[in-house]
Amino acid sequence: MKLNIALLPGDGIGPDVVEQAVKSLQAVGEAFGHSFHFEEAPVGAAAIDETGDPLPEATLAVCKRSDAVLFGAIGDPKYDNDPKAKVRPEQGLLKLRKSLGLFTNIRPIKAFPTLIEKSPLKKDIISGTDFTIYRELTGGIYFGEKKLSEDGSTASDLCEYSESEIERIAHLAFKAARSRRKKLTLVDKANVLETSRLWRRVVGSIGESYPDVELDFLFVDNAAMQIILNPGQFDVILTENMFGDIISDEGSVIGGSIGLLASASVGSDIGMFEPIHGSYPQAKGKDIANPVASILSAAMLLEHFNLQEEADAVKLAVEKSLERGVVTPDLDKESTYGTVKVGDFIADYILHNDDSTQINRENIEFGQSTII
Ligand code: IPM
Ligand code: MN
Protein backbone atom coordinates (compact mmCIF):
# COMPACT_ATOMS: atom_id res chain seq x y z
CA MET A 1 0.00 0.00 0.00
CA LYS A 2 1.12 3.56 -0.75
CA LEU A 3 0.32 6.20 1.82
CA ASN A 4 1.09 9.89 1.95
CA ILE A 5 1.44 10.90 5.56
CA ALA A 6 1.61 14.51 6.73
CA LEU A 7 3.94 14.97 9.69
CA LEU A 8 3.04 17.77 12.06
CA PRO A 9 5.51 17.43 14.94
CA GLY A 10 4.43 20.73 16.54
CA ASP A 11 5.89 21.93 19.83
CA GLY A 12 7.89 20.74 22.82
CA ILE A 13 8.53 17.00 22.70
CA GLY A 14 6.34 16.64 19.58
CA PRO A 15 9.35 16.44 17.22
CA ASP A 16 11.19 14.03 19.58
CA VAL A 17 8.35 11.51 19.61
CA VAL A 18 7.13 11.86 16.02
CA GLU A 19 10.64 11.01 14.82
CA GLN A 20 10.36 7.66 16.61
CA ALA A 21 6.89 6.97 15.21
CA VAL A 22 8.26 7.60 11.73
CA LYS A 23 11.02 5.07 12.38
CA SER A 24 8.41 2.48 13.30
CA LEU A 25 6.38 3.23 10.19
CA GLN A 26 9.49 2.97 8.04
CA ALA A 27 10.24 -0.38 9.64
CA VAL A 28 6.68 -1.52 8.86
CA GLY A 29 7.10 -0.30 5.28
CA GLU A 30 10.27 -2.31 4.90
CA ALA A 31 9.01 -5.43 6.66
CA PHE A 32 5.64 -5.58 4.90
CA GLY A 33 6.46 -4.01 1.55
CA HIS A 34 4.52 -0.74 1.85
CA SER A 35 5.59 2.65 0.69
CA PHE A 36 5.01 5.50 3.09
CA HIS A 37 5.81 8.99 1.95
CA PHE A 38 6.18 11.70 4.59
CA GLU A 39 5.74 15.44 4.22
CA GLU A 40 6.47 17.65 7.21
CA ALA A 41 4.81 20.97 8.03
CA PRO A 42 4.82 23.40 10.98
CA VAL A 43 1.93 23.85 13.42
CA GLY A 44 1.44 25.47 16.83
CA ALA A 45 4.03 27.72 18.48
CA ALA A 46 6.60 26.51 15.95
CA ALA A 47 4.36 27.81 13.16
CA ILE A 48 3.61 31.09 14.96
CA ASP A 49 7.35 31.71 15.22
CA GLU A 50 7.78 31.04 11.51
CA THR A 51 4.67 32.62 10.04
CA GLY A 52 2.60 34.29 12.76
CA ASP A 53 -0.16 31.71 12.23
CA PRO A 54 -0.55 28.51 14.34
CA LEU A 55 -2.02 26.72 11.31
CA PRO A 56 -0.58 28.23 8.13
CA GLU A 57 -2.55 27.65 4.91
CA ALA A 58 0.42 25.70 3.53
CA THR A 59 0.26 23.27 6.48
CA LEU A 60 -3.46 22.70 5.99
CA ALA A 61 -2.79 22.11 2.30
CA VAL A 62 -0.17 19.46 3.14
CA CYS A 63 -2.73 17.70 5.37
CA LYS A 64 -5.45 17.88 2.75
CA ARG A 65 -3.31 16.27 0.09
CA SER A 66 -2.30 13.45 2.45
CA ASP A 67 -4.05 10.23 3.39
CA ALA A 68 -3.39 10.72 7.10
CA VAL A 69 -1.79 13.11 9.54
CA LEU A 70 0.64 12.14 12.26
CA PHE A 71 0.57 14.86 14.88
CA GLY A 72 3.04 15.41 17.72
CA ALA A 73 2.05 17.87 20.44
CA ILE A 74 1.09 21.48 20.83
CA GLY A 75 1.58 24.24 23.37
CA ASP A 76 4.25 26.56 24.71
CA PRO A 77 4.48 28.14 28.17
CA LYS A 78 5.16 31.56 26.73
CA TYR A 79 1.52 31.62 25.56
CA ASP A 80 0.03 29.76 28.56
CA ASN A 81 1.18 32.46 30.91
CA ASP A 82 0.02 35.36 28.80
CA PRO A 83 -3.75 35.82 29.15
CA LYS A 84 -3.61 38.63 26.60
CA ALA A 85 -2.03 36.56 23.83
CA LYS A 86 -4.20 36.98 20.74
CA VAL A 87 -2.74 34.02 18.90
CA ARG A 88 -2.25 30.72 20.68
CA PRO A 89 -0.63 27.48 19.51
CA GLU A 90 -3.70 25.43 20.51
CA GLN A 91 -5.84 27.35 18.02
CA GLY A 92 -3.82 25.59 15.31
CA LEU A 93 -4.87 22.16 16.53
CA LEU A 94 -8.51 23.14 17.02
CA LYS A 95 -8.71 24.68 13.55
CA LEU A 96 -7.06 21.62 12.07
CA ARG A 97 -9.62 19.30 13.71
CA LYS A 98 -12.46 21.48 12.47
CA SER A 99 -11.07 21.95 8.96
CA LEU A 100 -10.47 18.23 8.48
CA GLY A 101 -13.92 17.36 9.91
CA LEU A 102 -12.43 15.18 12.66
CA PHE A 103 -15.48 15.00 14.89
CA THR A 104 -14.54 11.82 16.75
CA ASN A 105 -11.48 11.28 18.88
CA ILE A 106 -10.90 7.66 19.88
CA ARG A 107 -8.76 7.09 22.98
CA PRO A 108 -8.14 3.50 24.08
CA ILE A 109 -7.28 3.03 27.76
CA LYS A 110 -5.60 -0.21 28.75
CA ALA A 111 -3.64 -1.60 31.62
CA PHE A 112 -0.54 -3.18 30.07
CA PRO A 113 0.09 -6.39 32.03
CA THR A 114 3.83 -5.71 32.17
CA LEU A 115 3.28 -2.26 33.65
CA ILE A 116 0.62 -3.08 36.16
CA GLU A 117 3.01 -2.45 39.04
CA LYS A 118 3.88 1.02 37.71
CA SER A 119 0.45 2.51 38.04
CA PRO A 120 -0.15 4.53 41.19
CA LEU A 121 -3.46 2.66 41.40
CA LYS A 122 -3.81 -0.74 43.04
CA LYS A 123 -3.10 -3.72 40.85
CA ASP A 124 -6.37 -5.53 41.58
CA ILE A 125 -8.36 -2.43 40.66
CA ILE A 126 -6.77 -1.79 37.30
CA SER A 127 -5.83 -5.23 36.04
CA GLY A 128 -7.87 -6.16 32.98
CA THR A 129 -8.95 -2.58 32.29
CA ASP A 130 -9.74 -2.14 28.63
CA PHE A 131 -12.05 0.64 27.55
CA THR A 132 -12.19 3.20 24.80
CA ILE A 133 -13.29 6.79 25.04
CA TYR A 134 -15.20 8.28 22.11
CA ARG A 135 -14.74 11.99 22.61
CA GLU A 136 -16.65 14.48 20.44
CA LEU A 137 -13.97 16.73 18.98
CA THR A 138 -15.36 19.59 16.93
CA GLY A 139 -18.23 20.99 19.01
CA GLY A 140 -19.26 22.05 22.50
CA ILE A 141 -17.61 24.65 24.66
CA TYR A 142 -14.34 24.42 22.72
CA PHE A 143 -15.95 25.90 19.64
CA GLY A 144 -18.87 27.99 20.97
CA GLU A 145 -18.84 31.76 20.96
CA LYS A 146 -16.29 33.28 23.34
CA LYS A 147 -16.81 36.66 24.93
CA LEU A 148 -14.81 38.98 27.08
CA SER A 149 -16.39 42.23 28.22
CA GLU A 150 -14.63 45.41 27.24
CA ASP A 151 -13.33 46.08 30.74
CA GLY A 152 -12.14 42.47 30.94
CA SER A 153 -14.21 41.72 34.05
CA THR A 154 -16.64 39.18 32.58
CA ALA A 155 -16.11 36.29 30.21
CA SER A 156 -18.20 33.49 28.73
CA ASP A 157 -17.80 30.40 26.55
CA LEU A 158 -20.88 28.99 24.90
CA CYS A 159 -21.48 25.23 24.93
CA GLU A 160 -23.67 24.29 22.00
CA TYR A 161 -24.55 20.96 20.35
CA SER A 162 -26.94 20.00 17.59
CA GLU A 163 -28.74 16.66 17.16
CA SER A 164 -26.73 15.88 14.05
CA GLU A 165 -23.40 16.49 15.77
CA ILE A 166 -24.42 13.99 18.45
CA GLU A 167 -25.91 11.44 16.07
CA ARG A 168 -22.83 11.01 13.90
CA ILE A 169 -20.46 10.22 16.78
CA ALA A 170 -23.10 8.15 18.60
CA HIS A 171 -23.33 5.78 15.62
CA LEU A 172 -19.55 5.32 15.62
CA ALA A 173 -19.55 4.64 19.37
CA PHE A 174 -22.42 2.12 19.17
CA LYS A 175 -20.67 0.32 16.32
CA ALA A 176 -17.46 0.21 18.33
CA ALA A 177 -19.32 -1.21 21.35
CA ARG A 178 -20.96 -3.79 19.09
CA SER A 179 -17.54 -5.07 18.03
CA ARG A 180 -16.32 -5.16 21.64
CA ARG A 181 -18.09 -6.12 24.89
CA LYS A 182 -21.36 -4.45 23.86
CA LYS A 183 -21.61 -1.83 26.53
CA LEU A 184 -21.84 1.91 25.95
CA THR A 185 -21.76 4.52 28.71
CA LEU A 186 -22.77 8.08 27.93
CA VAL A 187 -20.96 10.46 30.26
CA ASP A 188 -22.70 13.81 30.73
CA LYS A 189 -24.04 16.29 33.25
CA ALA A 190 -27.73 15.95 32.44
CA ASN A 191 -28.76 16.98 35.94
CA VAL A 192 -27.51 20.48 35.16
CA LEU A 193 -26.80 21.08 31.47
CA GLU A 194 -29.33 21.41 28.66
CA THR A 195 -26.75 20.15 26.13
CA SER A 196 -26.34 16.98 28.22
CA ARG A 197 -30.10 16.42 28.19
CA LEU A 198 -29.98 16.69 24.40
CA TRP A 199 -27.14 14.13 24.32
CA ARG A 200 -29.23 11.74 26.47
CA ARG A 201 -32.30 12.08 24.26
CA VAL A 202 -30.41 11.63 20.98
CA VAL A 203 -28.15 8.82 22.17
CA GLY A 204 -31.10 7.07 23.86
CA SER A 205 -33.12 7.05 20.67
CA ILE A 206 -30.18 5.90 18.51
CA GLY A 207 -29.67 3.12 21.04
CA GLU A 208 -33.00 1.62 19.97
CA SER A 209 -31.38 0.57 16.70
CA TYR A 210 -28.55 -1.14 18.59
CA PRO A 211 -30.59 -3.43 20.88
CA ASP A 212 -27.60 -5.73 21.35
CA VAL A 213 -25.63 -2.91 23.02
CA GLU A 214 -26.36 -2.15 26.65
CA LEU A 215 -26.56 1.63 27.10
CA ASP A 216 -26.16 3.40 30.39
CA PHE A 217 -25.71 6.99 31.53
CA LEU A 218 -23.33 8.43 34.07
CA PHE A 219 -22.85 11.96 35.34
CA VAL A 220 -19.33 13.15 34.68
CA ASP A 221 -18.47 13.74 38.34
CA ASN A 222 -19.48 10.18 39.16
CA ALA A 223 -17.65 8.91 36.04
CA ALA A 224 -14.46 10.62 37.23
CA MET A 225 -14.76 8.63 40.45
CA GLN A 226 -15.76 5.33 38.83
CA ILE A 227 -12.80 5.42 36.41
CA ILE A 228 -10.48 5.29 39.40
CA LEU A 229 -12.61 3.03 41.62
CA ASN A 230 -13.62 0.39 39.11
CA PRO A 231 -12.30 0.99 35.60
CA GLY A 232 -13.08 -2.59 34.58
CA GLN A 233 -16.79 -1.75 34.36
CA PHE A 234 -16.32 0.32 31.19
CA ASP A 235 -16.27 -0.83 27.59
CA VAL A 236 -16.97 2.20 25.38
CA ILE A 237 -17.46 5.65 26.90
CA LEU A 238 -19.13 8.28 24.74
CA THR A 239 -18.89 11.89 25.78
CA GLU A 240 -18.74 15.50 24.67
CA ASN A 241 -15.58 17.43 23.93
CA MET A 242 -14.59 18.95 27.28
CA PHE A 243 -15.57 15.98 29.46
CA GLY A 244 -13.67 13.68 27.10
CA ASP A 245 -10.56 15.83 27.36
CA ILE A 246 -10.61 15.62 31.13
CA ILE A 247 -11.51 11.99 31.70
CA SER A 248 -9.01 10.76 29.14
CA ASP A 249 -6.11 12.35 31.02
CA GLU A 250 -7.54 10.76 34.14
CA GLY A 251 -7.73 7.39 32.39
CA SER A 252 -4.08 7.59 31.44
CA VAL A 253 -3.09 7.03 35.08
CA ILE A 254 -4.39 3.47 34.75
CA GLY A 255 -1.76 2.66 32.14
CA GLY A 256 1.03 3.96 34.35
CA SER A 257 2.01 6.95 32.23
CA ILE A 258 0.31 9.47 30.00
CA GLY A 259 3.24 8.82 27.70
CA LEU A 260 1.60 5.57 26.61
CA LEU A 261 -1.76 6.75 25.36
CA ALA A 262 -2.50 7.07 21.68
CA SER A 263 -5.48 8.49 19.87
CA ALA A 264 -7.12 8.57 16.48
CA SER A 265 -9.26 11.43 15.25
CA VAL A 266 -11.64 10.48 12.49
CA GLY A 267 -14.71 11.74 10.69
CA SER A 268 -13.72 12.50 7.14
CA ASP A 269 -11.42 10.96 4.54
CA ILE A 270 -8.28 12.05 6.31
CA GLY A 271 -7.58 10.68 9.79
CA MET A 272 -5.26 12.27 12.30
CA PHE A 273 -3.25 10.27 14.80
CA GLU A 274 -1.74 11.81 17.90
CA PRO A 275 -0.69 11.04 21.47
CA ILE A 276 -3.05 12.36 24.12
CA HIS A 277 -0.17 13.91 26.04
CA GLY A 278 0.82 17.55 25.81
CA SER A 279 4.02 19.20 24.63
CA TYR A 280 5.95 18.74 27.93
CA PRO A 281 8.25 21.69 27.08
CA GLN A 282 10.67 21.00 29.94
CA ALA A 283 11.67 17.75 28.23
CA LYS A 284 12.03 19.10 24.71
CA GLY A 285 15.14 17.80 22.96
CA LYS A 286 16.39 16.08 26.13
CA ASP A 287 15.88 12.55 24.86
CA ILE A 288 13.65 11.63 27.81
CA ALA A 289 10.12 11.86 26.36
CA ASN A 290 8.26 8.58 26.06
CA PRO A 291 7.76 7.87 22.35
CA VAL A 292 5.30 5.01 22.92
CA ALA A 293 2.11 7.12 22.67
CA SER A 294 3.26 8.45 19.32
CA ILE A 295 4.30 4.99 18.11
CA LEU A 296 0.95 3.52 19.20
CA SER A 297 -0.76 6.40 17.38
CA ALA A 298 1.09 5.24 14.28
CA ALA A 299 -0.31 1.74 14.98
CA MET A 300 -3.81 3.26 15.06
CA LEU A 301 -3.03 4.87 11.71
CA LEU A 302 -2.20 1.45 10.30
CA GLU A 303 -5.42 -0.02 11.72
CA HIS A 304 -7.35 2.82 10.12
CA PHE A 305 -6.15 1.54 6.74
CA ASN A 306 -6.99 -2.05 7.71
CA LEU A 307 -3.31 -2.94 8.03
CA GLN A 308 -4.08 -5.05 11.09
CA GLU A 309 -1.12 -7.39 10.90
CA GLU A 310 1.19 -4.39 10.59
CA ALA A 311 -0.46 -2.61 13.52
CA ASP A 312 -0.15 -5.79 15.59
CA ALA A 313 3.56 -5.95 14.77
CA VAL A 314 3.99 -2.42 16.13
CA LYS A 315 1.99 -3.21 19.26
CA LEU A 316 3.96 -6.39 19.85
CA ALA A 317 7.23 -4.47 19.52
CA VAL A 318 5.96 -1.93 22.06
CA GLU A 319 4.95 -4.72 24.44
CA LYS A 320 8.39 -6.27 24.08
CA SER A 321 10.06 -2.96 24.92
CA LEU A 322 7.94 -2.68 28.06
CA GLU A 323 8.55 -6.29 29.00
CA ARG A 324 12.32 -5.91 28.57
CA GLY A 325 12.44 -2.66 30.47
CA VAL A 326 13.52 -0.74 27.39
CA VAL A 327 11.56 2.26 28.59
CA THR A 328 12.01 5.97 29.21
CA PRO A 329 12.45 7.35 32.74
CA ASP A 330 8.73 8.15 33.22
CA LEU A 331 8.24 4.39 33.51
CA ASP A 332 11.44 3.53 35.28
CA LYS A 333 13.43 6.17 37.13
CA GLU A 334 16.54 4.02 36.89
CA SER A 335 16.27 3.49 33.17
CA THR A 336 19.17 4.60 31.05
CA TYR A 337 17.18 4.45 27.84
CA GLY A 338 16.19 7.63 26.11
CA THR A 339 13.55 8.47 23.51
CA VAL A 340 15.79 7.50 20.59
CA LYS A 341 16.93 4.16 22.05
CA VAL A 342 13.36 3.12 22.81
CA GLY A 343 12.35 4.13 19.27
CA ASP A 344 15.30 2.18 17.85
CA PHE A 345 14.43 -0.92 19.83
CA ILE A 346 10.80 -0.86 18.69
CA ALA A 347 11.65 -0.23 15.03
CA ASP A 348 14.27 -2.93 15.17
CA TYR A 349 11.87 -5.43 16.71
CA ILE A 350 9.30 -4.69 13.99
CA LEU A 351 11.94 -5.42 11.38
CA HIS A 352 13.59 -8.47 12.84
CA ASN A 353 11.07 -9.81 15.32
CA ASP A 354 13.96 -11.55 16.91
CA ASP A 355 13.95 -12.10 20.64
CA SER A 356 17.61 -12.96 20.95
CA THR A 357 19.68 -10.45 19.06
CA GLN A 358 18.26 -7.04 19.78
CA ILE A 359 19.37 -6.52 23.24
CA ASN A 360 22.03 -7.53 25.61
CA ARG A 361 19.90 -8.94 28.40
CA GLU A 362 22.61 -9.10 30.99
CA ASN A 363 23.32 -5.44 30.62
CA ILE A 364 19.67 -4.63 30.94
CA GLU A 365 19.52 -6.50 34.20
CA PHE A 366 22.39 -4.39 35.46
CA GLY A 367 20.65 -1.30 34.16
CA GLN A 368 23.36 -0.61 31.60
CA SER A 369 21.56 -0.29 28.38
CA THR A 370 23.07 -1.47 25.16
CA ILE A 371 21.11 -2.00 22.04
CA ILE A 372 23.23 -3.97 19.67
C1 IPM B 1 -5.89 17.12 23.78
C2 IPM B 1 -5.28 18.43 24.19
C3 IPM B 1 -5.95 19.55 23.40
C4 IPM B 1 -7.43 19.53 23.74
C5 IPM B 1 -5.34 20.94 23.64
C6 IPM B 1 -3.86 20.98 23.37
C7 IPM B 1 -6.05 21.99 22.84
O1 IPM B 1 -5.38 18.63 25.56
O2 IPM B 1 -5.80 16.77 22.59
O3 IPM B 1 -6.43 16.43 24.65
O4 IPM B 1 -7.85 20.10 24.75
O5 IPM B 1 -8.20 18.93 22.97
MN1 MN C 1 -6.21 16.94 26.66
mmCIF file of N, CA and C and ligand atoms in Angstrom, residues 97 107 135 142 244-246 248-249 258 276-278, ligand 2:
data_model
loop_
_atom_site.group_PDB
_atom_site.id
_atom_site.type_symbol
_atom_site.label_atom_id
_atom_site.label_comp_id
_atom_site.label_asym_id
_atom_site.label_seq_id
_atom_site.Cartn_x
_atom_site.Cartn_y
_atom_site.Cartn_z
ATOM 1 N N ARG A 97 -8.558 20.287 13.474
ATOM 2 C CA ARG A 97 -9.617 19.296 13.710
ATOM 3 C C ARG A 97 -10.888 19.695 12.970
ATOM 4 N N ARG A 107 -9.885 7.210 22.043
ATOM 5 C CA ARG A 107 -8.760 7.092 22.982
ATOM 6 C C ARG A 107 -8.847 5.784 23.771
ATOM 7 N N ARG A 135 -14.591 10.588 22.224
ATOM 8 C CA ARG A 135 -14.736 11.993 22.607
ATOM 9 C C ARG A 135 -15.150 12.821 21.387
ATOM 10 N N TYR A 142 -15.590 24.093 23.420
ATOM 11 C CA TYR A 142 -14.339 24.424 22.725
ATOM 12 C C TYR A 142 -14.584 25.368 21.547
ATOM 13 N N GLY A 244 -14.571 14.696 27.659
ATOM 14 C CA GLY A 244 -13.673 13.684 27.095
ATOM 15 C C GLY A 244 -12.218 14.072 27.285
ATOM 16 N N ASP A 245 -11.935 15.358 27.155
ATOM 17 C CA ASP A 245 -10.562 15.828 27.356
ATOM 18 C C ASP A 245 -10.115 15.499 28.780
ATOM 19 N N ILE A 246 -10.994 15.782 29.725
ATOM 20 C CA ILE A 246 -10.614 15.623 31.134
ATOM 21 C C ILE A 246 -10.528 14.150 31.543
ATOM 22 N N SER A 248 -10.046 11.575 29.784
ATOM 23 C CA SER A 248 -9.010 10.760 29.141
ATOM 24 C C SER A 248 -7.647 10.964 29.801
ATOM 25 N N ASP A 249 -7.354 12.172 30.253
ATOM 26 C CA ASP A 249 -6.106 12.347 31.020
ATOM 27 C C ASP A 249 -6.193 11.531 32.310
ATOM 28 N N ILE A 258 1.027 8.825 31.105
ATOM 29 C CA ILE A 258 0.311 9.474 29.998
ATOM 30 C C ILE A 258 1.113 9.330 28.708
ATOM 31 N N ILE A 276 -2.159 11.468 23.372
ATOM 32 C CA ILE A 276 -3.054 12.356 24.122
ATOM 33 C C ILE A 276 -2.253 13.310 25.006
ATOM 34 N N HIS A 277 -0.948 13.054 25.153
ATOM 35 C CA HIS A 277 -0.171 13.915 26.044
ATOM 36 C C HIS A 277 0.088 15.287 25.424
ATOM 37 N N GLY A 278 0.526 16.185 26.261
ATOM 38 C CA GLY A 278 0.818 17.545 25.809
ATOM 39 C C GLY A 278 2.254 17.682 25.339
HETATM 40 MN MN MN B 2 -6.209 16.945 26.663
#
